[in-house]
PDB file of C-alpha atoms in Angstrom:
ATOM      1  CA  UNK A  87      44.546  28.045  66.701  1.00 46.00           C
ATOM      2  CA  UNK A  88      41.726  27.574  64.265  1.00 47.00           C
ATOM      3  CA  UNK A  89      40.230  24.214  63.685  1.00 48.00           C
ATOM      4  CA  UNK A  90      40.035  22.657  60.219  1.00 46.00           C
ATOM      5  CA  UNK A  91      36.305  23.353  60.096  1.00 46.00           C
ATOM      6  CA  UNK A  92      36.929  26.979  60.916  1.00 45.00           C
ATOM      7  CA  UNK A  93      39.483  27.289  58.130  1.00 44.00           C
ATOM      8  CA  UNK A  94      37.034  25.863  55.621  1.00 44.00           C
ATOM      9  CA  UNK A  95      34.318  28.226  56.803  1.00 47.00           C
ATOM     10  CA  UNK A  96      36.644  31.226  56.533  1.00 51.00           C
ATOM     11  CA  UNK A  97      37.685  30.204  53.012  1.00 49.00           C
ATOM     12  CA  UNK A  98      34.063  29.861  51.936  1.00 48.00           C
ATOM     13  CA  UNK A  99      33.279  33.285  53.375  1.00 47.00           C
ATOM     14  CA  UNK A 100      36.241  34.818  51.541  1.00 48.00           C
ATOM     15  CA  UNK A 101      35.051  33.285  48.276  1.00 49.00           C
ATOM     16  CA  UNK A 102      31.604  34.788  48.750  1.00 47.00           C
ATOM     17  CA  UNK A 103      33.091  38.205  49.459  1.00 45.00           C
ATOM     18  CA  UNK A 104      35.502  37.989  46.540  1.00 46.00           C
ATOM     19  CA  UNK A 105      32.913  36.951  43.979  1.00 46.00           C
ATOM     20  CA  UNK A 106      31.147  40.338  43.724  1.00 48.00           C
ATOM     21  CA  UNK A 107      34.521  42.126  43.583  1.00 48.00           C
ATOM     22  CA  UNK A 108      35.809  40.053  40.679  1.00 47.00           C
ATOM     23  CA  UNK A 109      37.105  42.024  37.756  1.00 49.00           C
ATOM     24  CA  UNK A 110      34.598  42.623  34.954  1.00 51.00           C
ATOM     25  CA  UNK A 111      35.007  40.212  32.055  1.00 50.00           C
ATOM     26  CA  UNK A 112      36.649  37.536  34.211  1.00 50.00           C
ATOM     27  CA  UNK A 113      34.828  34.256  33.464  1.00 51.00           C
ATOM     28  CA  UNK A 114      33.515  32.335  36.386  1.00 55.00           C
ATOM     29  CA  UNK A 115      33.764  28.718  35.206  1.00 53.00           C
ATOM     30  CA  UNK A 116      31.950  27.331  38.197  1.00 55.00           C
ATOM     31  CA  UNK A 117      28.949  29.609  37.739  1.00 52.00           C
ATOM     32  CA  UNK A 118      28.755  28.880  34.015  1.00 53.00           C
ATOM     33  CA  UNK A 119      28.965  25.141  34.588  1.00 52.00           C
ATOM     34  CA  UNK A 120      26.231  25.212  37.196  1.00 56.00           C
ATOM     35  CA  UNK A 121      24.070  27.362  34.927  1.00 55.00           C
ATOM     36  CA  UNK A 122      24.540  24.913  32.042  1.00 51.00           C
ATOM     37  CA  UNK A 123      23.579  21.961  34.229  1.00 51.00           C
ATOM     38  CA  UNK A 124      20.516  23.809  35.462  1.00 49.00           C
ATOM     39  CA  UNK A 125      19.381  24.642  31.933  1.00 50.00           C
ATOM     40  CA  UNK A 126      19.910  21.034  30.856  1.00 49.00           C
ATOM     41  CA  UNK A 127      17.914  19.807  33.840  1.00 49.00           C
ATOM     42  CA  UNK A 128      15.122  22.259  33.063  1.00 49.00           C
ATOM     43  CA  UNK A 129      15.003  21.107  29.428  1.00 46.00           C
ATOM     44  CA  UNK A 130      14.755  17.478  30.466  1.00 47.00           C
ATOM     45  CA  UNK A 131      11.966  17.998  32.962  1.00 54.00           C
ATOM     46  CA  UNK A 132      10.102  20.529  30.825  1.00 63.00           C
ATOM     47  CA  UNK A 133       6.613  19.032  30.403  1.00 68.00           C
ATOM     48  CA  UNK A 134       6.510  20.295  26.819  1.00 69.00           C
ATOM     49  CA  UNK A 135       9.169  17.740  25.849  1.00 70.00           C
ATOM     50  CA  UNK A 136       8.337  14.815  28.123  1.00 75.00           C
ATOM     51  CA  UNK A 137       5.665  12.166  28.107  1.00 74.00           C
ATOM     52  CA  UNK A 138       3.491  10.848  30.901  1.00 71.00           C
ATOM     53  CA  UNK A 139       6.261   8.649  32.272  1.00 73.00           C
ATOM     54  CA  UNK A 140       8.909  11.372  32.082  1.00 70.00           C
ATOM     55  CA  UNK A 141      10.550  10.061  28.913  1.00 76.00           C
ATOM     56  CA  UNK A 142      11.699  12.479  26.227  1.00 77.00           C
ATOM     57  CA  UNK A 143       9.276  12.805  23.300  1.00 77.00           C
ATOM     58  CA  UNK A 144      11.104  12.385  20.006  1.00 75.00           C
ATOM     59  CA  UNK A 145      10.110  14.336  16.918  1.00 74.00           C
ATOM     60  CA  UNK A 146       7.806  12.263  14.725  1.00 72.00           C
ATOM     61  CA  UNK A 147       9.391  11.121  11.475  1.00 66.00           C
ATOM     62  CA  UNK A 148       6.567  12.765   9.527  1.00 67.00           C
ATOM     63  CA  UNK A 149       7.772  16.143  10.834  1.00 69.00           C
ATOM     64  CA  UNK A 150      11.467  15.578  10.268  1.00 70.00           C
ATOM     65  CA  UNK A 151      13.267  17.065   7.324  1.00 75.00           C
ATOM     66  CA  UNK A 152      14.208  14.368   4.830  1.00 75.00           C
ATOM     67  CA  UNK A 153      17.849  14.283   3.820  1.00 80.00           C
ATOM     68  CA  UNK A 154      17.803  14.163   0.026  1.00 82.00           C
ATOM     69  CA  UNK A 155      21.239  14.361  -1.597  1.00 85.00           C
ATOM     70  CA  UNK A 156      21.502  14.979  -5.320  1.00 88.00           C
ATOM     71  CA  UNK A 157      22.699  11.410  -5.874  1.00 88.00           C
ATOM     72  CA  UNK A 158      19.273  10.181  -4.696  1.00 90.00           C
ATOM     73  CA  UNK A 159      17.834  11.238  -8.058  1.00 93.00           C
ATOM     74  CA  UNK A 160      19.514   8.136  -9.476  1.00 92.00           C
ATOM     75  CA  UNK A 161      17.265   6.024  -7.263  1.00 92.00           C
ATOM     76  CA  UNK A 162      14.157   8.046  -8.066  1.00 95.00           C
ATOM     77  CA  UNK A 163      14.560   8.279 -11.850  1.00 95.00           C
ATOM     78  CA  UNK A 164      17.056   5.762 -13.188  1.00 96.00           C
ATOM     79  CA  UNK A 165      15.968   2.716 -11.173  1.00 95.00           C
ATOM     80  CA  UNK A 166      12.290   2.970 -12.262  1.00 97.00           C
ATOM     81  CA  UNK A 167      13.346   3.724 -15.835  1.00 97.00           C
ATOM     82  CA  UNK A 168      15.510   0.597 -15.894  1.00 96.00           C
ATOM     83  CA  UNK A 169      12.765  -1.709 -14.589  1.00 97.00           C
ATOM     84  CA  UNK A 170      10.156  -0.055 -16.823  1.00 97.00           C
ATOM     85  CA  UNK A 171      12.329  -0.593 -19.898  1.00 96.00           C
ATOM     86  CA  UNK A 172      13.037  -4.216 -19.002  1.00 96.00           C
ATOM     87  CA  UNK A 173       9.324  -4.899 -18.479  1.00 96.00           C
ATOM     88  CA  UNK A 174       8.445  -3.266 -21.775  1.00 95.00           C
ATOM     89  CA  UNK A 175      11.082  -5.276 -23.638  1.00 95.00           C
ATOM     90  CA  UNK A 176       9.902  -8.477 -21.963  1.00 96.00           C
ATOM     91  CA  UNK A 177       6.241  -7.895 -22.821  1.00 96.00           C
ATOM     92  CA  UNK A 178       6.135 -10.502 -25.647  1.00 95.00           C
ATOM     93  CA  UNK A 179       7.227 -13.111 -23.101  1.00 96.00           C
ATOM     94  CA  UNK A 180       4.680 -11.829 -20.573  1.00 97.00           C
ATOM     95  CA  UNK A 181       1.900 -11.967 -23.167  1.00 96.00           C
ATOM     96  CA  UNK A 182       2.912 -15.517 -24.051  1.00 97.00           C
ATOM     97  CA  UNK A 183       2.812 -16.479 -20.371  1.00 97.00           C
ATOM     98  CA  UNK A 184      -0.652 -14.956 -19.960  1.00 97.00           C
ATOM     99  CA  UNK A 185      -1.880 -16.745 -23.073  1.00 97.00           C
ATOM    100  CA  UNK A 186      -0.635 -20.077 -21.760  1.00 97.00           C
ATOM    101  CA  UNK A 187      -2.321 -19.603 -18.373  1.00 97.00           C
ATOM    102  CA  UNK A 188      -5.632 -18.487 -19.883  1.00 97.00           C
ATOM    103  CA  UNK A 189      -5.585 -21.289 -22.464  1.00 96.00           C
ATOM    104  CA  UNK A 190      -4.940 -23.881 -19.767  1.00 96.00           C
ATOM    105  CA  UNK A 191      -7.877 -22.775 -17.636  1.00 95.00           C
ATOM    106  CA  UNK A 192     -10.160 -22.211 -20.626  1.00 94.00           C
ATOM    107  CA  UNK A 193      -9.625 -25.823 -21.682  1.00 92.00           C
ATOM    108  CA  UNK A 194     -10.118 -27.075 -18.140  1.00 90.00           C
ATOM    109  CA  UNK A 195     -13.244 -25.076 -17.298  1.00 87.00           C
ATOM    110  CA  UNK A 196     -15.239 -26.214 -20.316  1.00 78.00           C
ATOM    111  CA  UNK A 197     -16.929 -24.452 -23.188  1.00 84.00           C
ATOM    112  CA  UNK A 198     -17.777 -20.776 -23.221  1.00 91.00           C
ATOM    113  CA  UNK A 199     -14.337 -19.329 -22.443  1.00 94.00           C
ATOM    114  CA  UNK A 200     -11.942 -18.398 -25.225  1.00 94.00           C
ATOM    115  CA  UNK A 201      -8.500 -16.870 -25.455  1.00 95.00           C
ATOM    116  CA  UNK A 202      -8.571 -13.503 -27.191  1.00 95.00           C
ATOM    117  CA  UNK A 203      -6.087 -10.661 -27.618  1.00 95.00           C
ATOM    118  CA  UNK A 204      -7.053  -7.002 -27.580  1.00 92.00           C
ATOM    119  CA  UNK A 205      -4.936  -4.592 -29.608  1.00 92.00           C
ATOM    120  CA  UNK A 206      -3.637  -1.563 -27.739  1.00 90.00           C
ATOM    121  CA  UNK A 207      -2.192   1.793 -28.708  1.00 85.00           C
ATOM    122  CA  UNK A 208       0.439   1.720 -25.978  1.00 87.00           C
ATOM    123  CA  UNK A 209       3.932   2.138 -27.498  1.00 86.00           C
ATOM    124  CA  UNK A 210       5.828  -1.132 -27.540  1.00 85.00           C
ATOM    125  CA  UNK A 211       2.801  -3.325 -26.753  1.00 92.00           C
ATOM    126  CA  UNK A 212       0.761  -4.661 -29.630  1.00 89.00           C
ATOM    127  CA  UNK A 213      -1.878  -6.737 -27.857  1.00 93.00           C
ATOM    128  CA  UNK A 214      -2.999  -7.933 -24.429  1.00 96.00           C
ATOM    129  CA  UNK A 215      -4.445 -11.461 -24.064  1.00 96.00           C
ATOM    130  CA  UNK A 216      -7.553 -11.980 -21.950  1.00 97.00           C
ATOM    131  CA  UNK A 217     -10.279 -14.521 -21.211  1.00 96.00           C
ATOM    132  CA  UNK A 218     -13.267 -13.893 -23.473  1.00 96.00           C
ATOM    133  CA  UNK A 219     -16.710 -14.907 -22.187  1.00 96.00           C
ATOM    134  CA  UNK A 220     -20.273 -13.919 -23.015  1.00 95.00           C
ATOM    135  CA  UNK A 221     -22.111 -13.926 -19.700  1.00 96.00           C
ATOM    136  CA  UNK A 222     -25.901 -13.778 -19.618  1.00 95.00           C
ATOM    137  CA  UNK A 223     -28.323 -11.918 -17.388  1.00 96.00           C
ATOM    138  CA  UNK A 224     -29.316 -13.740 -14.189  1.00 96.00           C
ATOM    139  CA  UNK A 225     -32.271 -16.095 -14.195  1.00 96.00           C
ATOM    140  CA  UNK A 226     -34.625 -16.257 -11.165  1.00 96.00           C
ATOM    141  CA  UNK A 227     -32.704 -19.098  -9.534  1.00 97.00           C
ATOM    142  CA  UNK A 228     -29.393 -17.247  -9.845  1.00 96.00           C
ATOM    143  CA  UNK A 229     -30.954 -14.062  -8.516  1.00 97.00           C
ATOM    144  CA  UNK A 230     -32.372 -15.758  -5.419  1.00 97.00           C
ATOM    145  CA  UNK A 231     -29.076 -17.558  -4.830  1.00 97.00           C
ATOM    146  CA  UNK A 232     -27.249 -14.230  -4.955  1.00 96.00           C
ATOM    147  CA  UNK A 233     -29.747 -12.660  -2.556  1.00 97.00           C
ATOM    148  CA  UNK A 234     -29.299 -15.557  -0.142  1.00 97.00           C
ATOM    149  CA  UNK A 235     -25.517 -15.158  -0.266  1.00 96.00           C
ATOM    150  CA  UNK A 236     -25.766 -11.396   0.376  1.00 96.00           C
ATOM    151  CA  UNK A 237     -28.117 -11.705   3.352  1.00 96.00           C
ATOM    152  CA  UNK A 238     -26.154 -14.597   4.841  1.00 96.00           C
ATOM    153  CA  UNK A 239     -22.920 -12.646   4.544  1.00 95.00           C
ATOM    154  CA  UNK A 240     -24.376  -9.570   6.249  1.00 96.00           C
ATOM    155  CA  UNK A 241     -25.918 -11.587   9.075  1.00 96.00           C
ATOM    156  CA  UNK A 242     -22.790 -13.673   9.596  1.00 95.00           C
ATOM    157  CA  UNK A 243     -20.730 -10.561  10.303  1.00 95.00           C
ATOM    158  CA  UNK A 244     -22.769  -9.950  13.462  1.00 94.00           C
ATOM    159  CA  UNK A 245     -21.430 -13.208  14.906  1.00 94.00           C
ATOM    160  CA  UNK A 246     -17.761 -12.361  14.480  1.00 94.00           C
ATOM    161  CA  UNK A 247     -15.812 -11.298  17.608  1.00 94.00           C
ATOM    162  CA  UNK A 248     -14.557  -7.759  18.134  1.00 94.00           C
ATOM    163  CA  UNK A 249     -10.963  -8.725  17.398  1.00 94.00           C
ATOM    164  CA  UNK A 250     -12.070  -9.473  13.819  1.00 95.00           C
ATOM    165  CA  UNK A 251     -13.647  -6.049  13.322  1.00 95.00           C
ATOM    166  CA  UNK A 252     -11.603  -5.144  10.187  1.00 93.00           C
ATOM    167  CA  UNK A 253     -12.694  -8.381   8.505  1.00 95.00           C
ATOM    168  CA  UNK A 254     -16.253  -7.682   9.618  1.00 96.00           C
ATOM    169  CA  UNK A 255     -16.277  -4.288   7.917  1.00 96.00           C
ATOM    170  CA  UNK A 256     -14.710  -5.716   4.756  1.00 95.00           C
ATOM    171  CA  UNK A 257     -17.327  -8.474   4.527  1.00 96.00           C
ATOM    172  CA  UNK A 258     -20.106  -5.966   5.115  1.00 96.00           C
ATOM    173  CA  UNK A 259     -18.867  -3.845   2.236  1.00 97.00           C
ATOM    174  CA  UNK A 260     -18.886  -6.931   0.009  1.00 97.00           C
ATOM    175  CA  UNK A 261     -22.382  -7.809   1.174  1.00 96.00           C
ATOM    176  CA  UNK A 262     -23.742  -4.294   0.642  1.00 97.00           C
ATOM    177  CA  UNK A 263     -22.266  -4.015  -2.857  1.00 97.00           C
ATOM    178  CA  UNK A 264     -23.754  -7.351  -3.834  1.00 97.00           C
ATOM    179  CA  UNK A 265     -27.080  -6.425  -2.251  1.00 97.00           C
ATOM    180  CA  UNK A 266     -27.163  -3.249  -4.358  1.00 97.00           C
ATOM    181  CA  UNK A 267     -26.423  -5.379  -7.419  1.00 97.00           C
ATOM    182  CA  UNK A 268     -29.314  -7.669  -6.502  1.00 97.00           C
ATOM    183  CA  UNK A 269     -31.730  -4.744  -6.334  1.00 97.00           C
ATOM    184  CA  UNK A 270     -30.504  -3.308  -9.631  1.00 97.00           C
ATOM    185  CA  UNK A 271     -30.902  -6.569 -11.525  1.00 97.00           C
ATOM    186  CA  UNK A 272     -34.331  -7.095  -9.997  1.00 96.00           C
ATOM    187  CA  UNK A 273     -35.719  -3.817 -11.362  1.00 96.00           C
ATOM    188  CA  UNK A 274     -33.472  -2.838 -14.301  1.00 95.00           C
ATOM    189  CA  UNK A 275     -31.725  -5.995 -15.488  1.00 95.00           C
ATOM    190  CA  UNK A 276     -32.464  -5.325 -19.163  1.00 92.00           C
ATOM    191  CA  UNK A 277     -30.820  -1.893 -18.932  1.00 93.00           C
ATOM    192  CA  UNK A 278     -27.456  -3.131 -17.658  1.00 95.00           C
ATOM    193  CA  UNK A 279     -24.955  -1.373 -19.973  1.00 94.00           C
ATOM    194  CA  UNK A 280     -21.853  -3.569 -19.565  1.00 95.00           C
ATOM    195  CA  UNK A 281     -20.709  -6.830 -21.111  1.00 95.00           C
ATOM    196  CA  UNK A 282     -18.444  -9.415 -19.574  1.00 96.00           C
ATOM    197  CA  UNK A 283     -16.036  -9.643 -22.518  1.00 95.00           C
ATOM    198  CA  UNK A 284     -15.363  -5.916 -22.827  1.00 95.00           C
ATOM    199  CA  UNK A 285     -15.051  -5.531 -19.058  1.00 96.00           C
ATOM    200  CA  UNK A 286     -12.488  -8.322 -18.697  1.00 97.00           C
ATOM    201  CA  UNK A 287     -10.536  -6.912 -21.632  1.00 96.00           C
ATOM    202  CA  UNK A 288     -10.521  -3.409 -20.141  1.00 96.00           C
ATOM    203  CA  UNK A 289      -9.516  -4.625 -16.682  1.00 97.00           C
ATOM    204  CA  UNK A 290      -6.673  -6.677 -18.132  1.00 97.00           C
ATOM    205  CA  UNK A 291      -5.364  -3.648 -19.996  1.00 96.00           C
ATOM    206  CA  UNK A 292      -5.580  -1.575 -16.818  1.00 96.00           C
ATOM    207  CA  UNK A 293      -3.461  -4.217 -15.112  1.00 97.00           C
ATOM    208  CA  UNK A 294      -0.926  -3.960 -17.915  1.00 96.00           C
ATOM    209  CA  UNK A 295      -0.662  -0.204 -17.373  1.00 96.00           C
ATOM    210  CA  UNK A 296      -0.383  -0.677 -13.609  1.00 97.00           C
ATOM    211  CA  UNK A 297       2.468  -3.148 -14.072  1.00 97.00           C
ATOM    212  CA  UNK A 298       4.373  -0.578 -16.110  1.00 97.00           C
ATOM    213  CA  UNK A 299       3.626   2.209 -13.617  1.00 97.00           C
ATOM    214  CA  UNK A 300       4.615   0.222 -10.527  1.00 97.00           C
ATOM    215  CA  UNK A 301       8.361   1.087 -10.679  1.00 97.00           C
ATOM    216  CA  UNK A 302       7.496   4.785 -10.995  1.00 97.00           C
ATOM    217  CA  UNK A 303       5.059   4.626  -8.081  1.00 97.00           C
ATOM    218  CA  UNK A 304       7.714   3.130  -5.842  1.00 97.00           C
ATOM    219  CA  UNK A 305      10.274   5.525  -7.281  1.00 96.00           C
ATOM    220  CA  UNK A 306       8.303   8.488  -5.949  1.00 95.00           C
ATOM    221  CA  UNK A 307       7.112   6.941  -2.683  1.00 94.00           C
ATOM    222  CA  UNK A 308       9.920   4.583  -1.633  1.00 95.00           C
ATOM    223  CA  UNK A 309      13.126   5.388  -3.477  1.00 94.00           C
ATOM    224  CA  UNK A 310      13.293   8.821  -1.853  1.00 92.00           C
ATOM    225  CA  UNK A 311      14.426   7.084   1.348  1.00 91.00           C
ATOM    226  CA  UNK A 312      17.907   5.733   1.972  1.00 89.00           C
ATOM    227  CA  UNK A 313      17.351   1.984   1.760  1.00 92.00           C
ATOM    228  CA  UNK A 314      20.041   1.312  -0.812  1.00 90.00           C
ATOM    229  CA  UNK A 315      19.670   0.652  -4.524  1.00 93.00           C
ATOM    230  CA  UNK A 316      19.596  -3.194  -4.264  1.00 94.00           C
ATOM    231  CA  UNK A 317      16.563  -3.125  -1.969  1.00 95.00           C
ATOM    232  CA  UNK A 318      14.765  -0.594  -4.142  1.00 95.00           C
ATOM    233  CA  UNK A 319      15.304  -2.744  -7.211  1.00 96.00           C
ATOM    234  CA  UNK A 320      14.174  -5.814  -5.266  1.00 96.00           C
ATOM    235  CA  UNK A 321      10.940  -4.159  -4.148  1.00 97.00           C
ATOM    236  CA  UNK A 322       9.954  -3.076  -7.656  1.00 97.00           C
ATOM    237  CA  UNK A 323      10.850  -6.451  -9.155  1.00 97.00           C
ATOM    238  CA  UNK A 324       8.833  -8.360  -6.558  1.00 97.00           C
ATOM    239  CA  UNK A 325       5.778  -6.158  -7.097  1.00 98.00           C
ATOM    240  CA  UNK A 326       6.005  -6.332 -10.896  1.00 98.00           C
ATOM    241  CA  UNK A 327       6.439 -10.112 -10.903  1.00 97.00           C
ATOM    242  CA  UNK A 328       3.554 -10.515  -8.473  1.00 98.00           C
ATOM    243  CA  UNK A 329       1.199  -8.489 -10.676  1.00 98.00           C
ATOM    244  CA  UNK A 330       2.345 -10.357 -13.776  1.00 98.00           C
ATOM    245  CA  UNK A 331       1.398 -13.670 -12.165  1.00 97.00           C
ATOM    246  CA  UNK A 332      -1.753 -12.402 -10.445  1.00 97.00           C
ATOM    247  CA  UNK A 333      -3.451 -10.758 -13.433  1.00 97.00           C
ATOM    248  CA  UNK A 334      -4.224 -13.799 -15.651  1.00 97.00           C
ATOM    249  CA  UNK A 335      -5.438 -15.899 -12.719  1.00 97.00           C
ATOM    250  CA  UNK A 336      -7.498 -13.053 -11.268  1.00 97.00           C
ATOM    251  CA  UNK A 337      -9.394 -12.144 -14.425  1.00 97.00           C
ATOM    252  CA  UNK A 338      -9.732 -15.680 -15.723  1.00 97.00           C
ATOM    253  CA  UNK A 339     -11.486 -16.523 -12.476  1.00 97.00           C
ATOM    254  CA  UNK A 340     -13.618 -13.373 -12.777  1.00 97.00           C
ATOM    255  CA  UNK A 341     -14.600 -14.331 -16.322  1.00 96.00           C
ATOM    256  CA  UNK A 342     -15.521 -17.859 -15.229  1.00 96.00           C
ATOM    257  CA  UNK A 343     -17.563 -16.487 -12.307  1.00 96.00           C
ATOM    258  CA  UNK A 344     -19.664 -14.315 -14.602  1.00 97.00           C
ATOM    259  CA  UNK A 345     -19.980 -17.089 -17.173  1.00 95.00           C
ATOM    260  CA  UNK A 346     -21.120 -19.582 -14.558  1.00 95.00           C
ATOM    261  CA  UNK A 347     -23.280 -17.346 -12.355  1.00 95.00           C
ATOM    262  CA  UNK A 348     -24.300 -14.521 -14.744  1.00 96.00           C
ATOM    263  CA  UNK A 349     -23.671 -10.779 -14.861  1.00 97.00           C
ATOM    264  CA  UNK A 350     -25.152 -10.495 -11.392  1.00 97.00           C
ATOM    265  CA  UNK A 351     -21.590 -10.546 -10.019  1.00 97.00           C
ATOM    266  CA  UNK A 352     -20.199  -8.030 -12.486  1.00 97.00           C
ATOM    267  CA  UNK A 353     -20.499  -4.966 -10.170  1.00 97.00           C
ATOM    268  CA  UNK A 354     -18.763  -6.766  -7.307  1.00 97.00           C
ATOM    269  CA  UNK A 355     -15.921  -7.888  -9.558  1.00 97.00           C
ATOM    270  CA  UNK A 356     -15.543  -4.479 -11.159  1.00 96.00           C
ATOM    271  CA  UNK A 357     -15.596  -2.480  -7.918  1.00 96.00           C
ATOM    272  CA  UNK A 358     -13.878  -4.727  -5.374  1.00 96.00           C
ATOM    273  CA  UNK A 359     -12.331  -7.618  -7.275  1.00 95.00           C
ATOM    274  CA  UNK A 360     -10.168  -5.840  -9.823  1.00 95.00           C
ATOM    275  CA  UNK A 361      -7.670  -3.008  -9.369  1.00 95.00           C
ATOM    276  CA  UNK A 362      -8.458  -2.669  -5.665  1.00 96.00           C
ATOM    277  CA  UNK A 363      -6.868  -6.063  -5.003  1.00 97.00           C
ATOM    278  CA  UNK A 364      -3.799  -5.143  -7.021  1.00 97.00           C
ATOM    279  CA  UNK A 365      -3.336  -1.792  -5.311  1.00 97.00           C
ATOM    280  CA  UNK A 366      -3.749  -3.561  -1.986  1.00 96.00           C
ATOM    281  CA  UNK A 367      -0.878  -5.853  -2.948  1.00 97.00           C
ATOM    282  CA  UNK A 368       1.289  -2.847  -3.815  1.00 97.00           C
ATOM    283  CA  UNK A 369       0.507  -1.262  -0.453  1.00 97.00           C
ATOM    284  CA  UNK A 370       1.395  -4.516   1.277  1.00 97.00           C
ATOM    285  CA  UNK A 371       4.762  -4.715  -0.475  1.00 97.00           C
ATOM    286  CA  UNK A 372       5.406  -1.061   0.373  1.00 97.00           C
ATOM    287  CA  UNK A 373       4.588  -1.569   4.052  1.00 96.00           C
ATOM    288  CA  UNK A 374       6.869  -4.578   4.220  1.00 96.00           C
ATOM    289  CA  UNK A 375       9.722  -2.722   2.529  1.00 95.00           C
ATOM    290  CA  UNK A 376       9.361   0.278   4.854  1.00 94.00           C
ATOM    291  CA  UNK A 377      10.133  -2.025   7.788  1.00 92.00           C
ATOM    292  CA  UNK A 378      13.608  -2.746   6.406  1.00 91.00           C
ATOM    293  CA  UNK A 379      16.577  -1.149   8.134  1.00 86.00           C
ATOM    294  CA  UNK A 380      17.697   2.109   6.562  1.00 83.00           C
ATOM    295  CA  UNK A 381      21.304   3.032   5.972  1.00 75.00           C
ATOM    296  CA  UNK A 382      20.947   6.557   7.376  1.00 61.00           C
TER     297      UNK A 382
END
């Protein structure tokens, strides 16, 4: 009489002998299942697809294929067109708002600043108000004050801790630009080709164009993703409203700065204190909006 262990051993031996003699084409479910598990295990532990801790490395979103249904063209084209049209139709109100802000600060900051309007050839916009000032070339006292500010700013950045390194680099750029302006006005002040009034007028008109282009910029860079139409409209409206409020304050202050402290600060305002600030705001809004939860 065979024991239970002997019966199991005999059955296992019979299975081994019967496996090679199985009829061709007969599927062996056990073998296929084990093979599938082995392949899955190999894929998981494959060092090409795992990180240092053994976790699976996901495909970066920059390398993924973006799902872009045909209905997404509504977000890309119609949403910017709607906001662009509304902004263009509301331009008389925007110009009136800018005029009120500039007039208020011109009256409060004293003589020398006037409210002017520059005619444009942009369709639908007749004129753009701006703060008109006639800034003079720097006198010796203003030049030495600017040099002291530049040197102090550059030296102060060496005292900032490492955790403030981005701010350190930004302040150094400001200091170097102003230092270059100091050297230029020391040797070639009489040859400076720009005027404060024309520069403020041009920068204000550039801001007007940027306000109108903002919905289209976001339409190409943000509306291609599936965040939903309400959020896409909200992002463009927030950015447009922000630029509408920022522009008169920004360039009225720039005009006052040149009027009070001469054209010595014109290069710094033109290079770092104009459109760069506005584009930085647009990038900030875009970064914030990209953190919202997508629908896909």
